[in-house]
JSON list of C-alpha atoms in Angstrom, two decimals:
[
{"chain": "A", "resi": 1, "resn": "MET", "atom": "CA", "xyz": [-33.59, 11.49, -72.93]},
{"chain": "A", "resi": 2, "resn": "ARG", "atom": "CA", "xyz": [-30.12, 11.52, -72.31]},
{"chain": "A", "resi": 3, "resn": "LEU", "atom": "CA", "xyz": [-29.17, 7.53, -72.59]},
{"chain": "A", "resi": 4, "resn": "TYR", "atom": "CA", "xyz": [-30.76, 8.34, -75.68]},
{"chain": "A", "resi": 5, "resn": "LEU", "atom": "CA", "xyz": [-28.46, 10.91, -77.09]},
{"chain": "A", "resi": 6, "resn": "PHE", "atom": "CA", "xyz": [-25.62, 9.43, -75.96]},
{"chain": "A", "resi": 7, "resn": "ALA", "atom": "CA", "xyz": [-25.94, 5.95, -77.93]},
{"chain": "A", "resi": 8, "resn": "PHE", "atom": "CA", "xyz": [-26.80, 8.04, -81.10]},
{"chain": "A", "resi": 9, "resn": "CYS", "atom": "CA", "xyz": [-23.19, 9.50, -80.34]},
{"chain": "A", "resi": 10, "resn": "PHE", "atom": "CA", "xyz": [-21.63, 6.39, -79.18]},
{"chain": "A", "resi": 11, "resn": "ALA", "atom": "CA", "xyz": [-23.08, 5.11, -83.14]},
{"chain": "A", "resi": 12, "resn": "LEU", "atom": "CA", "xyz": [-22.24, 7.72, -84.17]},
{"chain": "A", "resi": 13, "resn": "LEU", "atom": "CA", "xyz": [-18.28, 8.28, -83.54]},
{"chain": "A", "resi": 14, "resn": "THR", "atom": "CA", "xyz": [-18.46, 4.44, -84.11]},
{"chain": "A", "resi": 15, "resn": "VAL", "atom": "CA", "xyz": [-19.60, 4.55, -87.70]},
{"chain": "A", "resi": 16, "resn": "SER", "atom": "CA", "xyz": [-17.27, 7.24, -88.31]},
{"chain": "A", "resi": 17, "resn": "ARG", "atom": "CA", "xyz": [-14.72, 5.38, -87.13]},
{"chain": "A", "resi": 18, "resn": "LEU", "atom": "CA", "xyz": [-15.30, 2.41, -89.44]},
{"chain": "A", "resi": 19, "resn": "PRO", "atom": "CA", "xyz": [-12.38, 2.29, -92.62]},
{"chain": "A", "resi": 20, "resn": "LEU", "atom": "CA", "xyz": [-13.44, 3.36, -96.34]},
{"chain": "A", "resi": 21, "resn": "THR", "atom": "CA", "xyz": [-12.98, -0.60, -97.90]},
{"chain": "A", "resi": 22, "resn": "ALA", "atom": "CA", "xyz": [-12.82, -2.43, -101.43]},
{"chain": "A", "resi": 23, "resn": "ALA", "atom": "CA", "xyz": [-16.72, -3.17, -100.56]},
{"chain": "A", "resi": 24, "resn": "THR", "atom": "CA", "xyz": [-17.75, 0.32, -101.44]},
{"chain": "A", "resi": 25, "resn": "PRO", "atom": "CA", "xyz": [-21.27, -0.01, -104.69]},
{"chain": "A", "resi": 26, "resn": "THR", "atom": "CA", "xyz": [-18.10, 2.41, -106.08]},
{"chain": "A", "resi": 27, "resn": "ALA", "atom": "CA", "xyz": [-15.27, 0.34, -106.18]},
{"chain": "A", "resi": 28, "resn": "THR", "atom": "CA", "xyz": [-17.38, -2.79, -107.33]},
{"chain": "A", "resi": 29, "resn": "ALA", "atom": "CA", "xyz": [-17.81, -0.56, -110.59]},
{"chain": "A", "resi": 30, "resn": "LEU", "atom": "CA", "xyz": [-14.51, -1.21, -111.36]},
{"chain": "A", "resi": 31, "resn": "VAL", "atom": "CA", "xyz": [-15.27, -5.46, -110.68]},
{"chain": "A", "resi": 32, "resn": "GLY", "atom": "CA", "xyz": [-15.45, -6.95, -114.86]},
{"chain": "A", "resi": 33, "resn": "GLN", "atom": "CA", "xyz": [-14.23, -8.30, -118.41]},
{"chain": "A", "resi": 34, "resn": "TRP", "atom": "CA", "xyz": [-12.67, -5.10, -119.97]},
{"chain": "A", "resi": 35, "resn": "ARG", "atom": "CA", "xyz": [-11.22, -4.97, -123.74]},
{"chain": "A", "resi": 36, "resn": "ILE", "atom": "CA", "xyz": [-8.63, -2.54, -124.82]},
{"chain": "A", "resi": 37, "resn": "ASP", "atom": "CA", "xyz": [-10.43, -0.29, -127.28]},
{"chain": "A", "resi": 38, "resn": "LEU", "atom": "CA", "xyz": [-6.54, 0.03, -129.29]},
{"chain": "A", "resi": 39, "resn": "ALA", "atom": "CA", "xyz": [-7.73, 3.03, -131.29]},
{"chain": "A", "resi": 40, "resn": "ARG", "atom": "CA", "xyz": [-7.67, 5.22, -128.19]},
{"chain": "A", "resi": 41, "resn": "SER", "atom": "CA", "xyz": [-4.79, 3.87, -126.41]},
{"chain": "A", "resi": 42, "resn": "THR", "atom": "CA", "xyz": [-2.02, 4.54, -125.56]},
{"chain": "A", "resi": 43, "resn": "GLU", "atom": "CA", "xyz": [0.28, 2.25, -128.78]},
{"chain": "A", "resi": 44, "resn": "LEU", "atom": "CA", "xyz": [-0.37, -1.34, -126.75]},
{"chain": "A", "resi": 45, "resn": "SER", "atom": "CA", "xyz": [3.76, -2.63, -128.96]},
{"chain": "A", "resi": 46, "resn": "PRO", "atom": "CA", "xyz": [4.79, -5.26, -128.73]},
{"chain": "A", "resi": 47, "resn": "TRP", "atom": "CA", "xyz": [0.83, -6.68, -128.39]},
{"chain": "A", "resi": 48, "resn": "LYS", "atom": "CA", "xyz": [-1.87, -6.46, -130.61]},
{"chain": "A", "resi": 49, "resn": "SER", "atom": "CA", "xyz": [-4.41, -7.34, -127.99]},
{"chain": "A", "resi": 50, "resn": "PHE", "atom": "CA", "xyz": [-5.18, -6.60, -123.62]},
{"chain": "A", "resi": 51, "resn": "ASP", "atom": "CA", "xyz": [-8.11, -7.81, -121.50]},
{"chain": "A", "resi": 52, "resn": "LEU", "atom": "CA", "xyz": [-8.35, -7.37, -118.23]},
{"chain": "A", "resi": 53, "resn": "THR", "atom": "CA", "xyz": [-10.25, -9.54, -115.12]},
{"chain": "A", "resi": 54, "resn": "ILE", "atom": "CA", "xyz": [-11.20, -6.90, -112.29]},
{"chain": "A", "resi": 55, "resn": "ALA", "atom": "CA", "xyz": [-12.33, -9.03, -109.03]},
{"chain": "A", "resi": 56, "resn": "LEU", "atom": "CA", "xyz": [-12.81, -8.19, -105.55]},
{"chain": "A", "resi": 57, "resn": "ALA", "atom": "CA", "xyz": [-13.16, -10.02, -103.01]},
{"chain": "A", "resi": 58, "resn": "GLY", "atom": "CA", "xyz": [-13.35, -8.31, -99.19]},
{"chain": "A", "resi": 59, "resn": "ASP", "atom": "CA", "xyz": [-10.27, -6.10, -99.51]},
{"chain": "A", "resi": 60, "resn": "THR", "atom": "CA", "xyz": [-8.90, -8.30, -101.91]},
{"chain": "A", "resi": 61, "resn": "VAL", "atom": "CA", "xyz": [-7.98, -7.66, -105.42]},
{"chain": "A", "resi": 62, "resn": "THR", "atom": "CA", "xyz": [-7.13, -9.36, -108.51]},
{"chain": "A", "resi": 63, "resn": "LEU", "atom": "CA", "xyz": [-5.66, -8.00, -111.56]},
{"chain": "A", "resi": 64, "resn": "GLU", "atom": "CA", "xyz": [-5.63, -10.10, -114.63]},
{"chain": "A", "resi": 65, "resn": "ARG", "atom": "CA", "xyz": [-4.18, -9.17, -117.64]},
{"chain": "A", "resi": 66, "resn": "LYS", "atom": "CA", "xyz": [-4.21, -11.09, -120.87]},
{"chain": "A", "resi": 67, "resn": "LEU", "atom": "CA", "xyz": [-2.30, -9.83, -123.50]},
{"chain": "A", "resi": 68, "resn": "ALA", "atom": "CA", "xyz": [-2.00, -11.48, -127.71]},
{"chain": "A", "resi": 69, "resn": "TRP", "atom": "CA", "xyz": [-0.24, -11.41, -130.52]},
{"chain": "A", "resi": 70, "resn": "GLY", "atom": "CA", "xyz": [-0.68, -13.67, -133.19]},
{"chain": "A", "resi": 71, "resn": "ARG", "atom": "CA", "xyz": [0.69, -17.04, -131.32]},
{"chain": "A", "resi": 72, "resn": "ARG", "atom": "CA", "xyz": [2.21, -15.47, -129.08]},
{"chain": "A", "resi": 73, "resn": "ASP", "atom": "CA", "xyz": [-0.23, -14.84, -125.37]},
{"chain": "A", "resi": 74, "resn": "PHE", "atom": "CA", "xyz": [1.10, -14.27, -121.89]},
{"chain": "A", "resi": 75, "resn": "THR", "atom": "CA", "xyz": [-1.43, -13.85, -119.00]},
{"chain": "A", "resi": 76, "resn": "ASP", "atom": "CA", "xyz": [-0.58, -12.92, -115.04]},
{"chain": "A", "resi": 77, "resn": "ARG", "atom": "CA", "xyz": [-2.10, -12.18, -112.14]},
{"chain": "A", "resi": 78, "resn": "LEU", "atom": "CA", "xyz": [-2.39, -9.72, -109.12]},
{"chain": "A", "resi": 79, "resn": "VAL", "atom": "CA", "xyz": [-3.43, -10.30, -106.56]},
{"chain": "A", "resi": 80, "resn": "VAL", "atom": "CA", "xyz": [-3.72, -7.38, -103.64]},
{"chain": "A", "resi": 81, "resn": "ASP", "atom": "CA", "xyz": [-4.90, -6.01, -100.42]},
{"chain": "A", "resi": 82, "resn": "THR", "atom": "CA", "xyz": [-5.80, -2.84, -100.06]},
{"chain": "A", "resi": 83, "resn": "ALA", "atom": "CA", "xyz": [-6.41, -3.49, -96.32]},
{"chain": "A", "resi": 84, "resn": "ARG", "atom": "CA", "xyz": [-2.43, -3.61, -95.75]},
{"chain": "A", "resi": 85, "resn": "PRO", "atom": "CA", "xyz": [-0.29, -0.93, -96.96]},
{"chain": "A", "resi": 86, "resn": "ASP", "atom": "CA", "xyz": [1.95, -2.62, -99.25]},
{"chain": "A", "resi": 87, "resn": "THR", "atom": "CA", "xyz": [1.77, -6.42, -101.10]},
{"chain": "A", "resi": 88, "resn": "VAL", "atom": "CA", "xyz": [4.61, -8.28, -102.52]},
{"chain": "A", "resi": 89, "resn": "ALA", "atom": "CA", "xyz": [4.25, -10.48, -105.14]},
{"chain": "A", "resi": 90, "resn": "PRO", "atom": "CA", "xyz": [5.56, -12.54, -107.52]},
{"chain": "A", "resi": 91, "resn": "ILE", "atom": "CA", "xyz": [6.39, -11.36, -111.35]},
{"chain": "A", "resi": 92, "resn": "ASP", "atom": "CA", "xyz": [7.96, -14.17, -113.10]},
{"chain": "A", "resi": 93, "resn": "TRP", "atom": "CA", "xyz": [8.56, -11.80, -116.19]},
{"chain": "A", "resi": 94, "resn": "TRP", "atom": "CA", "xyz": [8.19, -8.34, -117.29]},
{"chain": "A", "resi": 95, "resn": "ALA", "atom": "CA", "xyz": [5.27, -8.14, -120.34]},
{"chain": "A", "resi": 96, "resn": "ASP", "atom": "CA", "xyz": [6.05, -4.61, -120.22]},
{"chain": "A", "resi": 97, "resn": "ASN", "atom": "CA", "xyz": [9.16, -3.94, -121.86]},
{"chain": "A", "resi": 98, "resn": "ARG", "atom": "CA", "xyz": [8.46, -2.10, -125.29]},
{"chain": "A", "resi": 99, "resn": "HIS", "atom": "CA", "xyz": [11.71, -2.94, -126.99]},
{"chain": "A", "resi": 100, "resn": "LEU", "atom": "CA", "xyz": [13.98, -1.51, -124.01]},
{"chain": "A", "resi": 101, "resn": "GLY", "atom": "CA", "xyz": [16.36, -4.28, -122.97]},
{"chain": "A", "resi": 102, "resn": "ALA", "atom": "CA", "xyz": [15.00, -3.50, -119.72]},
{"chain": "A", "resi": 103, "resn": "TYR", "atom": "CA", "xyz": [13.82, -6.87, -117.70]},
{"chain": "A", "resi": 104, "resn": "ILE", "atom": "CA", "xyz": [12.67, -8.33, -114.13]},
{"chain": "A", "resi": 105, "resn": "GLY", "atom": "CA", "xyz": [15.74, -8.21, -112.03]},
{"chain": "A", "resi": 106, "resn": "ASP", "atom": "CA", "xyz": [16.77, -11.27, -108.97]},
{"chain": "A", "resi": 107, "resn": "ASP", "atom": "CA", "xyz": [14.10, -11.52, -106.85]},
{"chain": "A", "resi": 108, "resn": "HIS", "atom": "CA", "xyz": [11.46, -12.21, -109.27]},
{"chain": "A", "resi": 109, "resn": "THR", "atom": "CA", "xyz": [8.73, -9.43, -106.73]},
{"chain": "A", "resi": 110, "resn": "ARG", "atom": "CA", "xyz": [7.02, -6.22, -106.79]},
{"chain": "A", "resi": 111, "resn": "ARG", "atom": "CA", "xyz": [6.41, -3.69, -103.66]},
{"chain": "A", "resi": 112, "resn": "VAL", "atom": "CA", "xyz": [2.91, -3.06, -104.82]},
{"chain": "A", "resi": 113, "resn": "HIS", "atom": "CA", "xyz": [0.85, -0.07, -103.09]},
{"chain": "A", "resi": 114, "resn": "PRO", "atom": "CA", "xyz": [-2.89, -0.24, -103.17]},
{"chain": "A", "resi": 115, "resn": "GLN", "atom": "CA", "xyz": [-4.95, 3.03, -102.20]},
{"chain": "A", "resi": 116, "resn": "TRP", "atom": "CA", "xyz": [-8.67, 3.63, -102.14]},
{"chain": "A", "resi": 117, "resn": "LEU", "atom": "CA", "xyz": [-9.61, 6.63, -104.20]},
{"chain": "A", "resi": 118, "resn": "ASP", "atom": "CA", "xyz": [-12.56, 9.18, -104.79]},
{"chain": "A", "resi": 119, "resn": "ALA", "atom": "CA", "xyz": [-15.02, 6.48, -103.00]},
{"chain": "A", "resi": 120, "resn": "GLY", "atom": "CA", "xyz": [-13.68, 3.80, -104.22]},
{"chain": "A", "resi": 121, "resn": "ARG", "atom": "CA", "xyz": [-13.97, 4.70, -107.59]},
{"chain": "A", "resi": 122, "resn": "ILE", "atom": "CA", "xyz": [-10.64, 4.68, -108.30]},
{"chain": "A", "resi": 123, "resn": "LEU", "atom": "CA", "xyz": [-7.86, 2.14, -107.35]},
{"chain": "A", "resi": 124, "resn": "ARG", "atom": "CA", "xyz": [-4.02, 3.31, -107.37]},
{"chain": "A", "resi": 125, "resn": "LEU", "atom": "CA", "xyz": [-1.31, 0.87, -106.97]},
{"chain": "A", "resi": 126, "resn": "SER", "atom": "CA", "xyz": [1.47, 2.20, -106.48]},
{"chain": "A", "resi": 127, "resn": "THR", "atom": "CA", "xyz": [4.56, -0.55, -107.42]},
{"chain": "A", "resi": 128, "resn": "ASP", "atom": "CA", "xyz": [8.02, -0.41, -107.15]},
{"chain": "A", "resi": 129, "resn": "LEU", "atom": "CA", "xyz": [10.59, -2.75, -109.16]},
{"chain": "A", "resi": 130, "resn": "VAL", "atom": "CA", "xyz": [13.91, -3.70, -109.77]},
{"chain": "A", "resi": 131, "resn": "LEU", "atom": "CA", "xyz": [14.84, -4.36, -113.38]},
{"chain": "A", "resi": 132, "resn": "SER", "atom": "CA", "xyz": [18.07, -5.90, -114.87]},
{"chain": "A", "resi": 133, "resn": "THR", "atom": "CA", "xyz": [19.29, -4.06, -118.06]},
{"chain": "A", "resi": 134, "resn": "GLN", "atom": "CA", "xyz": [22.47, -3.74, -120.22]},
{"chain": "A", "resi": 135, "resn": "GLN", "atom": "CA", "xyz": [23.48, -0.96, -117.22]},
{"chain": "A", "resi": 136, "resn": "GLY", "atom": "CA", "xyz": [23.04, -2.44, -114.40]},
{"chain": "A", "resi": 137, "resn": "PRO", "atom": "CA", "xyz": [19.73, -3.29, -112.08]},
{"chain": "A", "resi": 138, "resn": "ARG", "atom": "CA", "xyz": [17.59, -0.02, -112.19]},
{"chain": "A", "resi": 139, "resn": "THR", "atom": "CA", "xyz": [15.44, 0.91, -109.79]},
{"chain": "A", "resi": 140, "resn": "VAL", "atom": "CA", "xyz": [11.64, 1.87, -111.32]},
{"chain": "A", "resi": 141, "resn": "ASN", "atom": "CA", "xyz": [8.16, 2.44, -109.59]},
{"chain": "A", "resi": 142, "resn": "VAL", "atom": "CA", "xyz": [4.78, 2.86, -111.97]},
{"chain": "A", "resi": 143, "resn": "LEU", "atom": "CA", "xyz": [1.90, 4.37, -110.68]},
{"chain": "A", "resi": 144, "resn": "THR", "atom": "CA", "xyz": [-1.36, 3.25, -112.16]},
{"chain": "A", "resi": 145, "resn": "ASP", "atom": "CA", "xyz": [-4.39, 4.16, -111.88]},
{"chain": "A", "resi": 146, "resn": "PHE", "atom": "CA", "xyz": [-8.03, 1.51, -112.95]},
{"chain": "A", "resi": 147, "resn": "LYS", "atom": "CA", "xyz": [-10.55, 4.69, -112.69]},
{"chain": "A", "resi": 148, "resn": "VAL", "atom": "CA", "xyz": [-13.85, 3.69, -113.75]},
{"chain": "A", "resi": 149, "resn": "SER", "atom": "CA", "xyz": [-16.68, 6.15, -116.01]},
{"chain": "A", "resi": 150, "resn": "ALA", "atom": "CA", "xyz": [-19.39, 7.36, -113.97]},
{"chain": "A", "resi": 151, "resn": "SER", "atom": "CA", "xyz": [-21.35, 4.95, -116.71]},
{"chain": "A", "resi": 152, "resn": "GLY", "atom": "CA", "xyz": [-19.29, 2.00, -115.85]},
{"chain": "A", "resi": 153, "resn": "GLU", "atom": "CA", "xyz": [-18.82, 1.32, -119.88]},
{"chain": "A", "resi": 154, "resn": "GLU", "atom": "CA", "xyz": [-15.77, 2.13, -119.68]},
{"chain": "A", "resi": 155, "resn": "LEU", "atom": "CA", "xyz": [-12.82, 1.98, -117.88]},
{"chain": "A", "resi": 156, "resn": "THR", "atom": "CA", "xyz": [-9.33, 3.97, -118.07]},
{"chain": "A", "resi": 157, "resn": "LEU", "atom": "CA", "xyz": [-6.00, 2.74, -116.97]},
{"chain": "A", "resi": 158, "resn": "THR", "atom": "CA", "xyz": [-2.84, 5.54, -117.31]},
{"chain": "A", "resi": 159, "resn": "GLU", "atom": "CA", "xyz": [0.31, 4.77, -115.72]},
{"chain": "A", "resi": 160, "resn": "LEU", "atom": "CA", "xyz": [2.82, 6.63, -115.28]},
{"chain": "A", "resi": 161, "resn": "ARG", "atom": "CA", "xyz": [6.50, 5.56, -114.62]},
{"chain": "A", "resi": 162, "resn": "SER", "atom": "CA", "xyz": [9.82, 6.84, -113.11]},
{"chain": "A", "resi": 163, "resn": "THR", "atom": "CA", "xyz": [11.63, 6.06, -115.76]},
{"chain": "A", "resi": 164, "resn": "ARG", "atom": "CA", "xyz": [9.38, 7.40, -118.46]},
{"chain": "A", "resi": 165, "resn": "ASN", "atom": "CA", "xyz": [8.29, 11.84, -118.90]},
{"chain": "A", "resi": 166, "resn": "ARG", "atom": "CA", "xyz": [4.98, 10.52, -120.61]},
{"chain": "A", "resi": 167, "resn": "PRO", "atom": "CA", "xyz": [2.66, 8.48, -118.75]},
{"chain": "A", "resi": 168, "resn": "VAL", "atom": "CA", "xyz": [0.84, 5.04, -121.05]},
{"chain": "A", "resi": 169, "resn": "VAL", "atom": "CA", "xyz": [-2.57, 5.66, -120.93]},
{"chain": "A", "resi": 170, "resn": "TYR", "atom": "CA", "xyz": [-5.19, 2.41, -122.07]},
{"chain": "A", "resi": 171, "resn": "VAL", "atom": "CA", "xyz": [-9.08, 3.24, -122.71]},
{"chain": "A", "resi": 172, "resn": "PHE", "atom": "CA", "xyz": [-11.54, -0.36, -122.04]},
{"chain": "A", "resi": 173, "resn": "LYS", "atom": "CA", "xyz": [-14.68, -0.98, -123.14]},
{"chain": "A", "resi": 174, "resn": "ARG", "atom": "CA", "xyz": [-17.03, -3.56, -120.47]},
{"chain": "A", "resi": 175, "resn": "LEU", "atom": "CA", "xyz": [-16.89, -7.40, -121.96]},
{"chain": "A", "resi": 176, "resn": "ALA", "atom": "CA", "xyz": [-21.15, -8.34, -122.36]},
{"chain": "A", "resi": 177, "resn": "ALA", "atom": "CA", "xyz": [-21.39, -11.70, -120.68]},
{"chain": "A", "resi": 178, "resn": "ALA", "atom": "CA", "xyz": [-22.70, -13.09, -123.99]},
{"chain": "A", "resi": 179, "resn": "THR", "atom": "CA", "xyz": [-18.86, -11.77, -125.92]},
{"chain": "A", "resi": 180, "resn": "LYS", "atom": "CA", "xyz": [-16.85, -13.70, -122.79]}
]
């Protein structure tokens, strides 16, 4: 009997020490292709459409954005290892410039600190980057939450920049396989 009790306690202790990883069932709800709902989102200027694809492979999350307006389009990709405290990722061009005269800094990198919240239902990225402005280099922090609805059909992306007082909120609808 003591041996069984010891084995049970050891197994319980071992399981309780396992880290929360991206492979939790609710984290997979973020995976898919999403299209912005312009009527329910912060104005997207200078873009008119925004498609977001989220992929998950183990602890690695890949976020791919496609922004467009007329014949002009832009695609970027961010790959983040959520098992690491941060990821230094390349950034060729800062597409979030809203007529500000701010551009990506000389090093063309961003440092991304990932965190899973609410048992994997929310992915939070804290991103540090340096922008070039007319006044010189400016360090900026962008706190981004990706939160999927209970139904799994809506994704809310909330972005708060250290340089803005108001958050940017984008609401996405999941794309069905036929509309991709």
